[in-house]
XYZ file of C-alpha atoms in Angstrom:
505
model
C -28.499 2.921 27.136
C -30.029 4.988 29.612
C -30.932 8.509 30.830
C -29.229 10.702 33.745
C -31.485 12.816 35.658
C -30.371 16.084 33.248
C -31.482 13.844 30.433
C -27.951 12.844 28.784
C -27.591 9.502 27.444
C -25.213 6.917 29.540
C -24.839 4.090 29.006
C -24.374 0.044 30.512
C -22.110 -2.398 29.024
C -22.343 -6.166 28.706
C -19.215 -7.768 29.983
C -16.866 -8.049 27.370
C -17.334 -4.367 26.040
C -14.086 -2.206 25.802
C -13.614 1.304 26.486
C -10.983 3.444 25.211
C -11.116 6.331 27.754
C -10.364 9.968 27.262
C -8.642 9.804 23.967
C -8.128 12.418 21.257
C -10.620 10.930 19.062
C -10.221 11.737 15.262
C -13.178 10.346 12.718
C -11.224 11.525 9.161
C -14.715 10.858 7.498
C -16.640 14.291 9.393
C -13.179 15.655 9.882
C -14.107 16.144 13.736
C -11.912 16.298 16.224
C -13.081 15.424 20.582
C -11.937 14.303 23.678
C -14.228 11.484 23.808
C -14.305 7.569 24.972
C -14.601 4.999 22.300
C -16.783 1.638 23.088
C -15.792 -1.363 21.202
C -18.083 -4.546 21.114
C -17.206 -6.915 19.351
C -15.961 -6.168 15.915
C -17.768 -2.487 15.878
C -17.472 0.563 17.136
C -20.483 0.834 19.849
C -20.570 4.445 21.129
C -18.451 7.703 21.080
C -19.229 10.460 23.863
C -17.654 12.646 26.019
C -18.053 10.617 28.841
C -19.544 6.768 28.810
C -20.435 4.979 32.019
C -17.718 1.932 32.488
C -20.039 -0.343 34.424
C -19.358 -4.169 33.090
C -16.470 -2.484 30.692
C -13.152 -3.791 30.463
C -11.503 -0.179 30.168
C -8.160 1.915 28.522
C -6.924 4.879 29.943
C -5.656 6.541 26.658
C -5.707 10.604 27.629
C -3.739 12.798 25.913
C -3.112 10.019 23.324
C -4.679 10.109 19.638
C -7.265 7.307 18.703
C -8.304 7.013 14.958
C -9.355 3.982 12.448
C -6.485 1.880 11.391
C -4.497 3.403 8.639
C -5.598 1.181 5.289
C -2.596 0.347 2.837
C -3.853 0.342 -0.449
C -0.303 -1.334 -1.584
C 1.731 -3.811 0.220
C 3.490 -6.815 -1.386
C 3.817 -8.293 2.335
C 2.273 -11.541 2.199
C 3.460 -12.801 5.743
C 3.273 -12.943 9.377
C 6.493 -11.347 9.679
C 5.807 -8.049 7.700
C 2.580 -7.484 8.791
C 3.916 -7.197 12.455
C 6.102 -4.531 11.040
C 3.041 -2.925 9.416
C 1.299 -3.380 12.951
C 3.091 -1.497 14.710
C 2.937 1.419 11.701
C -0.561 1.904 12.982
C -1.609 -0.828 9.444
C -5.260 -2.888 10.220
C -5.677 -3.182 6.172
C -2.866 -4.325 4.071
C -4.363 -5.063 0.551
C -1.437 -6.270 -3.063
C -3.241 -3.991 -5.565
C -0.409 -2.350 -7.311
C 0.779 -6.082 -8.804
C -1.854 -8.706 -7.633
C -2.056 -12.264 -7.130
C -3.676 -15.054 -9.395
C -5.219 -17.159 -9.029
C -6.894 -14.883 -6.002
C -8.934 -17.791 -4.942
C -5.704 -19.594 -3.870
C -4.015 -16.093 -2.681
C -7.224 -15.818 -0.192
C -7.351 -19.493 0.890
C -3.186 -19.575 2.237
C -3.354 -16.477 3.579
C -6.732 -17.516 5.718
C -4.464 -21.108 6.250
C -1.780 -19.121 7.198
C -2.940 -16.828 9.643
C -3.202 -12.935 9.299
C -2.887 -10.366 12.259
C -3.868 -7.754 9.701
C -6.822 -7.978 7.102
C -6.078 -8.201 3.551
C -6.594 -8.381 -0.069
C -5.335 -8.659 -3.666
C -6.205 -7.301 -6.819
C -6.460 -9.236 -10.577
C -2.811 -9.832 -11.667
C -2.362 -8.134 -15.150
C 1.242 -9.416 -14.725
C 0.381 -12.982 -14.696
C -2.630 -13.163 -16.621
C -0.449 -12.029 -19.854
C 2.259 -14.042 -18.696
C -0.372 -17.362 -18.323
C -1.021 -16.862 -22.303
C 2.495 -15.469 -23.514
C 4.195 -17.923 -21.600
C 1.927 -20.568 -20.709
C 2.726 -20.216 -17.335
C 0.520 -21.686 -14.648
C -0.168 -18.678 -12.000
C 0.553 -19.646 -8.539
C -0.602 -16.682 -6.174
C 3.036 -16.143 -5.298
C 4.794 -13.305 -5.328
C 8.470 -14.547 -5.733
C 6.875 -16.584 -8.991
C 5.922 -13.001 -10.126
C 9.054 -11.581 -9.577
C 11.088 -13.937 -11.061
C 8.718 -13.580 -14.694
C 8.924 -9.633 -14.737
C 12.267 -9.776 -16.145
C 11.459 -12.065 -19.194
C 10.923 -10.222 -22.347
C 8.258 -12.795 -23.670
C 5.433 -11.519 -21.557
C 6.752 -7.932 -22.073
C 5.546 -7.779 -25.689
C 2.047 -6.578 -27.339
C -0.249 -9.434 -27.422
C -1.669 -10.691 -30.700
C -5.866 -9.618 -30.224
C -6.340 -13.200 -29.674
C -4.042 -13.163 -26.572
C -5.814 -10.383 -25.660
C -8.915 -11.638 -25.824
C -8.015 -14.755 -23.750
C -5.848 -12.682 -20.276
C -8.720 -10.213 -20.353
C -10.984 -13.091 -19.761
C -8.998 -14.281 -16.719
C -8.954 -11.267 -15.227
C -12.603 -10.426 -15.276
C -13.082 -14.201 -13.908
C -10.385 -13.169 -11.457
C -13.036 -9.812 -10.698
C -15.846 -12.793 -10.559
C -14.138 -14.539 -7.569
C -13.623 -11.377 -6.174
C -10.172 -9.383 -6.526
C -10.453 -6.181 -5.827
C -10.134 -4.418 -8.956
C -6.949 -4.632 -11.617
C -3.106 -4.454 -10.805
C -1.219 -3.278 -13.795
C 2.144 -3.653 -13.970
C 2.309 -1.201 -16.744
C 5.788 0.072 -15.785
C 7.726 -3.569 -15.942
C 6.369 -3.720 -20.320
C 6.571 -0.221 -20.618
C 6.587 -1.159 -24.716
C 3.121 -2.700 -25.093
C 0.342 -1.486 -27.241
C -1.778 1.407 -25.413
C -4.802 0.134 -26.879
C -4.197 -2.794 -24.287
C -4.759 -0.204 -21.619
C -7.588 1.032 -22.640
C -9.632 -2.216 -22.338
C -8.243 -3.190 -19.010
C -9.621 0.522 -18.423
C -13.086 -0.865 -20.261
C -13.313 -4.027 -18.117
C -12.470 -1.884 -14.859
C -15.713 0.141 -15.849
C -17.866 -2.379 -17.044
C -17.529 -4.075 -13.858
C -17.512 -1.181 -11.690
C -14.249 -2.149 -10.370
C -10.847 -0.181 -10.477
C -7.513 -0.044 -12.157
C -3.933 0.180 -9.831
C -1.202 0.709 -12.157
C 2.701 1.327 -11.909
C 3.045 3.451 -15.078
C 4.821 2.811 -17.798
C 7.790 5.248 -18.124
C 7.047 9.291 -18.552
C 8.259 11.250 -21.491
C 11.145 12.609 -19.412
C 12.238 9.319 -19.052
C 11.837 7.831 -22.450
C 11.047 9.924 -25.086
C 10.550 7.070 -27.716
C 7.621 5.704 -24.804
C 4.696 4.725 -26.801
C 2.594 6.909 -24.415
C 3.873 9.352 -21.005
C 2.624 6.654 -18.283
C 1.221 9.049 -16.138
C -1.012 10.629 -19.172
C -2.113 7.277 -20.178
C -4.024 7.175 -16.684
C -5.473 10.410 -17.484
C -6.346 9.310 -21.285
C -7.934 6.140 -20.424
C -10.032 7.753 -17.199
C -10.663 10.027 -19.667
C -12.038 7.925 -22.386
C -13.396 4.969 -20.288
C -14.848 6.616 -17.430
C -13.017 3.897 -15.440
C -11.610 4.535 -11.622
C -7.668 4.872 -12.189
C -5.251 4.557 -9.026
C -1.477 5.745 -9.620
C 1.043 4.250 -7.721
C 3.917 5.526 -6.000
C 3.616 8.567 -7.562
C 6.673 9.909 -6.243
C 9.018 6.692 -7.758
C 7.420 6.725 -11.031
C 7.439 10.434 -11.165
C 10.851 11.253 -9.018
C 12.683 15.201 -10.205
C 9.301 15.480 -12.761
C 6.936 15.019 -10.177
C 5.608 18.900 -10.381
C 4.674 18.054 -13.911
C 2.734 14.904 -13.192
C 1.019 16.222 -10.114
C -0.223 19.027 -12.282
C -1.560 16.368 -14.982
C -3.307 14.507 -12.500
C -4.520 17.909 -10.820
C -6.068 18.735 -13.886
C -7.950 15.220 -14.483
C -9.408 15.442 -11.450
C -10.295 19.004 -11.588
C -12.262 17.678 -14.997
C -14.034 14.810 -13.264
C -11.892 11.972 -13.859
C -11.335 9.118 -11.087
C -8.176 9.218 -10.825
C -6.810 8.589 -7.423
C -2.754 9.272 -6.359
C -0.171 7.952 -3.927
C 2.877 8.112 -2.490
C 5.150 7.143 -0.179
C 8.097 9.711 1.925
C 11.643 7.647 1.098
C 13.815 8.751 -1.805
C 14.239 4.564 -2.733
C 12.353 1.997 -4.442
C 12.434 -1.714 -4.258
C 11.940 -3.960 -7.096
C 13.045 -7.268 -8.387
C 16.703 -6.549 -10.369
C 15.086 -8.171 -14.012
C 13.008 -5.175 -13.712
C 12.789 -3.665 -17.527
C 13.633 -0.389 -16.778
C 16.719 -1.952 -14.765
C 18.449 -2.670 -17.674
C 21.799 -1.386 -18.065
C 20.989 0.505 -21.232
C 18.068 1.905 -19.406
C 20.018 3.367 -16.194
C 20.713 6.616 -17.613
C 17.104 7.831 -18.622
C 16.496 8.499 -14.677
C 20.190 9.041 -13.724
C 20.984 6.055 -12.322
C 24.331 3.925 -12.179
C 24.639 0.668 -11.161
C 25.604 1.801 -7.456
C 22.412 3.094 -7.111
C 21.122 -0.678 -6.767
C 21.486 -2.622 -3.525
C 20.609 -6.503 -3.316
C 18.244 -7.071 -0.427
C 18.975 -10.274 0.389
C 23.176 -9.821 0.944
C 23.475 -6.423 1.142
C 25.867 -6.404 -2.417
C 25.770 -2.682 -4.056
C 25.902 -3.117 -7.477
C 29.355 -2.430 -8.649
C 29.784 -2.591 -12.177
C 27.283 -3.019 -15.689
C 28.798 -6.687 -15.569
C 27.582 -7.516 -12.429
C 24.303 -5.775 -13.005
C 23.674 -8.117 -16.065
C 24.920 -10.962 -14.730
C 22.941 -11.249 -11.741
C 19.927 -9.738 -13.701
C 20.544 -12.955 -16.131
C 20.905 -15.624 -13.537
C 18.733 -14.391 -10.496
C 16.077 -11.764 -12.701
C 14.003 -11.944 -8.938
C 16.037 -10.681 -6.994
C 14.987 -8.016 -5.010
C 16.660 -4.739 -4.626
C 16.627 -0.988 -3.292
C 16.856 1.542 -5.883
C 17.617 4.530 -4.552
C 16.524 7.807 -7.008
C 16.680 10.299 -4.749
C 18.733 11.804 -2.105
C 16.718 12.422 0.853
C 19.960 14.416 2.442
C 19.032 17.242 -0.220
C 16.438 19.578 0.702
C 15.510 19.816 -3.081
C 14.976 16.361 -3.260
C 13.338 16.131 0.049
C 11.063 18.731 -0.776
C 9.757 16.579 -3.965
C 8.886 13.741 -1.859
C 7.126 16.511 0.675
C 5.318 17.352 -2.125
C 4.011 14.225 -3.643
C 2.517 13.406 -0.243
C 1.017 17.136 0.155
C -0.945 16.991 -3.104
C -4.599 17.205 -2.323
C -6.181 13.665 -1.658
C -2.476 12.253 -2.380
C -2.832 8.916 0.006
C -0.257 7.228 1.875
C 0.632 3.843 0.610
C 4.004 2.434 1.347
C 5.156 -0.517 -1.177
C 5.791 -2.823 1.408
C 7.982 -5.332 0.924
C 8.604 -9.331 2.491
C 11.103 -9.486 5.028
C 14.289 -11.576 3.599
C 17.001 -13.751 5.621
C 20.153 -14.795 4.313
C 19.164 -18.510 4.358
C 16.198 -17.851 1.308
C 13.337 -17.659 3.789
C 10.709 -14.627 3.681
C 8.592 -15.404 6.765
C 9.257 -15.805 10.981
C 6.682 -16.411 13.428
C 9.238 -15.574 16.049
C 9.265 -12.117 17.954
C 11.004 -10.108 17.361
C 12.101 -11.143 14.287
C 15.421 -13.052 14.105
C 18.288 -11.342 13.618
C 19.599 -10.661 9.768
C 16.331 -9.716 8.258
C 16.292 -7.349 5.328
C 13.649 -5.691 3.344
C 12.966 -1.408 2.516
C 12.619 0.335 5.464
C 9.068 1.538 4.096
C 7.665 -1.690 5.107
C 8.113 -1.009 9.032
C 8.103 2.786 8.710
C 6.066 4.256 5.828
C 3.217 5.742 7.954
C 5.220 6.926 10.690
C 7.426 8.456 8.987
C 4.644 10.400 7.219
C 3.169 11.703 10.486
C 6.356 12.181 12.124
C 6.739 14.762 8.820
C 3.402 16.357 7.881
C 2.065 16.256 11.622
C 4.727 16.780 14.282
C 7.501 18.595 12.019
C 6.034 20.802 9.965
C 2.390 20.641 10.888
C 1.263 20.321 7.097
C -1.251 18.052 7.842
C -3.637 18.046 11.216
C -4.297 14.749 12.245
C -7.808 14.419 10.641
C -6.085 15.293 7.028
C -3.536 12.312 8.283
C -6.538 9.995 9.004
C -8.414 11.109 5.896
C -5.232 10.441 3.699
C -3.645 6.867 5.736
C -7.166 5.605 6.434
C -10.589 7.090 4.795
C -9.397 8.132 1.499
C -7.823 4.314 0.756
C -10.950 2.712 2.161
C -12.815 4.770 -0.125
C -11.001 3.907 -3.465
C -12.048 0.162 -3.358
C -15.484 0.688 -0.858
C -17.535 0.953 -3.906
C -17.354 -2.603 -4.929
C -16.024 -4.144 -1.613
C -18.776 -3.868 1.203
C -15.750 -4.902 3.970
C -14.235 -1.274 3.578
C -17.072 0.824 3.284
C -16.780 0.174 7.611
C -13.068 0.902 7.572
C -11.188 4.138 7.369
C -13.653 6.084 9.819
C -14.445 6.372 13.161
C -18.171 6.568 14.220
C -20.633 4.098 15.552
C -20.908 1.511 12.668
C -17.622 1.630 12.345
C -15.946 -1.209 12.311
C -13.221 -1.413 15.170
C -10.094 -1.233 13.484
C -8.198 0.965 15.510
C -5.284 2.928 16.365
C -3.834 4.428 19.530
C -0.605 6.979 19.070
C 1.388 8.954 20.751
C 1.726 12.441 19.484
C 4.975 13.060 21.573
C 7.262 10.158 20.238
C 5.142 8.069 17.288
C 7.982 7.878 14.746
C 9.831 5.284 12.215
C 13.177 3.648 13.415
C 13.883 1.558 10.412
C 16.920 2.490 7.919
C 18.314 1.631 5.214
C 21.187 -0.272 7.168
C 18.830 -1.873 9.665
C 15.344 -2.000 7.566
C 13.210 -4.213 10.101
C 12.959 -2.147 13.182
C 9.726 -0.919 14.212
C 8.443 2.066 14.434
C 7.797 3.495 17.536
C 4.576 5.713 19.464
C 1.633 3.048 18.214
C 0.110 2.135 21.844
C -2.423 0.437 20.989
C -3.801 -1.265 17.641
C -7.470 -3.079 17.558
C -8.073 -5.378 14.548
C -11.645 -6.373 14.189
C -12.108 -5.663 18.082
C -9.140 -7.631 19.169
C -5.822 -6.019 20.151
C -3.139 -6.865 18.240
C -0.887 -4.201 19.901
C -1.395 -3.287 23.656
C 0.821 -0.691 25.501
C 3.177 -0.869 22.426
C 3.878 -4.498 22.810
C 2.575 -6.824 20.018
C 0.471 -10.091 20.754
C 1.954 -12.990 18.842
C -1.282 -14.937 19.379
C -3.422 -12.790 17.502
C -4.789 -13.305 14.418
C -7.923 -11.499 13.689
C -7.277 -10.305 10.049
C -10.123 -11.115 7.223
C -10.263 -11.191 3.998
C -11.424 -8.031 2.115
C -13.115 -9.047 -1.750
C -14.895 -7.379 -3.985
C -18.562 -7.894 -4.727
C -19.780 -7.162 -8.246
C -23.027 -5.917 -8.644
């Protein structure tokens, strides 16, 4: 750095420096708002001014375009080259499997580093599979399709005996040891066990400083006979434990009730709980078909009919309680669309406008693999061959939700859309992994991981129909200084993503 002659810094640049130039430049953290120019070196974020010098800079014209940190996904099941370049080009940098984990995470952070990731990432302690390791003596295998396929056995859904309890929560704090970031709960797929059992996951998540992501079990709405409402179970055991509590997909879990829950969780927080919220803007889910609450008997409880389910893979609607238990009996993993809403009715629309508007409520989007008819769930080719199927909230979720709040009806400004896709999910795990607490903002420190959009056109294209298009009006994305979109074209020879663990103290 040096001075002008009116005594305002400048600065010189090593070669190799890059300089986004005359950007709208958001940083969500200070909620401030300039035209500015960003210097990258390296994997950090250098200098932000009005005006820097470009001597020995490689530099980016990006005026009247918007430049913020990378939007962080606190819950994507996309464990592949192919999804994350639809997350890419959503504006993604972080995409971290908290909701349902891997285990062991050792092996889930040695393939994906053997694989090759554009995008960084990270994975929480399986509840899922510890139980299932001790119910069913299953050996975990950090894969997701393994996971999928136990969900819909009843064996693993039951209340363990206290000795079996004993033994999973020992994996999973060992799982915490090697460094997951904090506890997936799959609370909502053995909606029948013991609450007690909560409440020491809850205990281990505070004891270790660590956090809790749960898919609740089902609300009283739902399932009157529920041992507990999910959603006040979170509150309870927050509550009670002092632990930090993340609700999923607030607006699945919760779908015509979700005024009620919001209100619960309003209230929790008002009281000092840390209880954290999110939700994603499509009126469908995706789950694997063994699912419990995907029972035939269980349809009714949230309106549901068997035509409401869609198999990923062919494309089959579900046509009759037969066929629903037959292929829930010989293919339980099979992935599927659930649709719960209609987003065509502006009552229903306005739910899902509301889950997202909730103070703090954070974008995640529930991203799912990408899944061609020949079995396979990953492509390094570009674009992505032809038959391809997955939820459209894997290639659109945070476009969409700008497209809505920001552009349409201007609910959120674009530092409340940074602080909710970027600082806010950095912050839920920062506290006990010392990668994020770098992410999510936009100041020198920082760590580059950034996004370039265009206000006039950044949008989602996916459907349900055609799931795996990519959203448009991302220019540019920089992960860990290196661009893995340029001029809205993606760089197939990139692969700067790092892992993201947690560090116990």
């Amino acid at each position: 750095m040096r001075f002008a002659n009116d005594g305002a810094p400048t600065w010189v640049f090593a070669e190799g420096v890059l300089i986004l130039r005359g950007g709208r430049v958001i940083d969500p953290r200070s909620g401030t708002e300039q035209v500015a120019d960003v210097a990258v070196d390296g994997g950090s974020v250098v200098a932000v001014a009005p005006s820097l010098a470009t001597e020995g800079a490689t530099v980016v014209d990006v005026t009247g375009l918007v430049v913020g940190p990378g939007f962080v996904d606190l819950h994507s099941h996309v464990h592949s080259i192919a999804g994350q370049r639809l997350q890419a080009l959503d504006g993604v940098t972080a995409t971290l499997d908290l909701e349902a984990g891997l285990m062991p995470v050792e092996k889930a952070y040695a393939r994906a580093a053997a694989d090759g990731r554009l995008l960084h990432y990270g994975f929480s302690a399986s509840w899922g599979d510890a139980r299932a390791a001790v119910h069913l003596g299953a050996t975990p295998a950090a894969d997701l399709h393994t996971s999928l396929m136990m969900l819909g056995d009843p064996a693993w859904q039951r209340s363990s005996s206290p000795s079996e309890r004993a033994t999973w929560l020992r994996l999973l704090e060992s799982e915490l040891e090697a460094g997951a970031l904090g506890i997936g709960v799959l609370m909502g797929y053995a909606p029948r066990t013991d609450p007690d059992e909560f409440l020491d996951v809850a205990r281990l998540a505070a004891r270790t400083g660590t956090a809790t992501f749960t898919h609740v079990r089902e609300i009283i709405e739902a399932d009157p006979t529920t041992p507990i409402d999910g959603s006040h179970e979170i509150v309870r055991a927050a509550a009670e434990t002092g632990a930090s509590m993340h609700h999923c997909h607030v607006n699945s879990t919760s779908r015509r009730h979700v005024d009620r829950v919001l209100d619960l969780l309003g209230s929790a927080r008002s009281n000092g709980s840390q209880v954290t919220v999110e939700a994603y803007p499509y009126g469908a889910g995706s789950t694997a078909i063994g699912a419990y609450f995907l029972a035939p008997e269980r349809l009714d409880a949230w309106g549901l009919q068997p035509s409401s389910l869609r198999l990923v893979a062919t494309g089959e609607r579900i046509a009759s309680v037969a066929r629903l238990a037959e292929v829930r009996a010989t293919d339980p993993g099979a992935v599927c669309v659930v649709s719960f809403l209609d987003e065509e009715r502006p009552e229903d629309a306005a739910l899902l406008q509301r889950a997202l508007a909730f103070p703090d409520s954070i974008v995640a989007s529930d991203a799912m693999h990408v899944e061609w008819p020949d079995g396979s769930t990953d492509s390094r080719e570009w674009p992505l061959p032809e038959g391809g199927q997955t939820h459209p909230r894997t290639a659109g979720t945070f476009s969409r939700s700008l497209r809505r709040m920001v552009v349409e009806t201007g609910a959120w400004s674009w530092a409340e859309a940074f602080r909710r896709c970027s600082y806010l999910p950095a912050q839920v795990v920062a506290g006990f992994a010392p990668a994020a607490r770098t992410k999510g903002w936009l100041g020198v420190g920082a760590d580059a991981d950034l996004v370039v959009i265009d206000p006039a056109t950044i949008s989602d294209s996916a459907t349900y129909v055609d799931p795996t298009r990519p959203s448009v009006g991302v220019r540019h994305l920089l992960v860990d200084g290196t661009f893995v979109v340029r001029d809205g074209t993606l760089d197939v020879d990139a692969f700067p993503g790092r892992p993201i663990r947690a560090t116990l103290g």
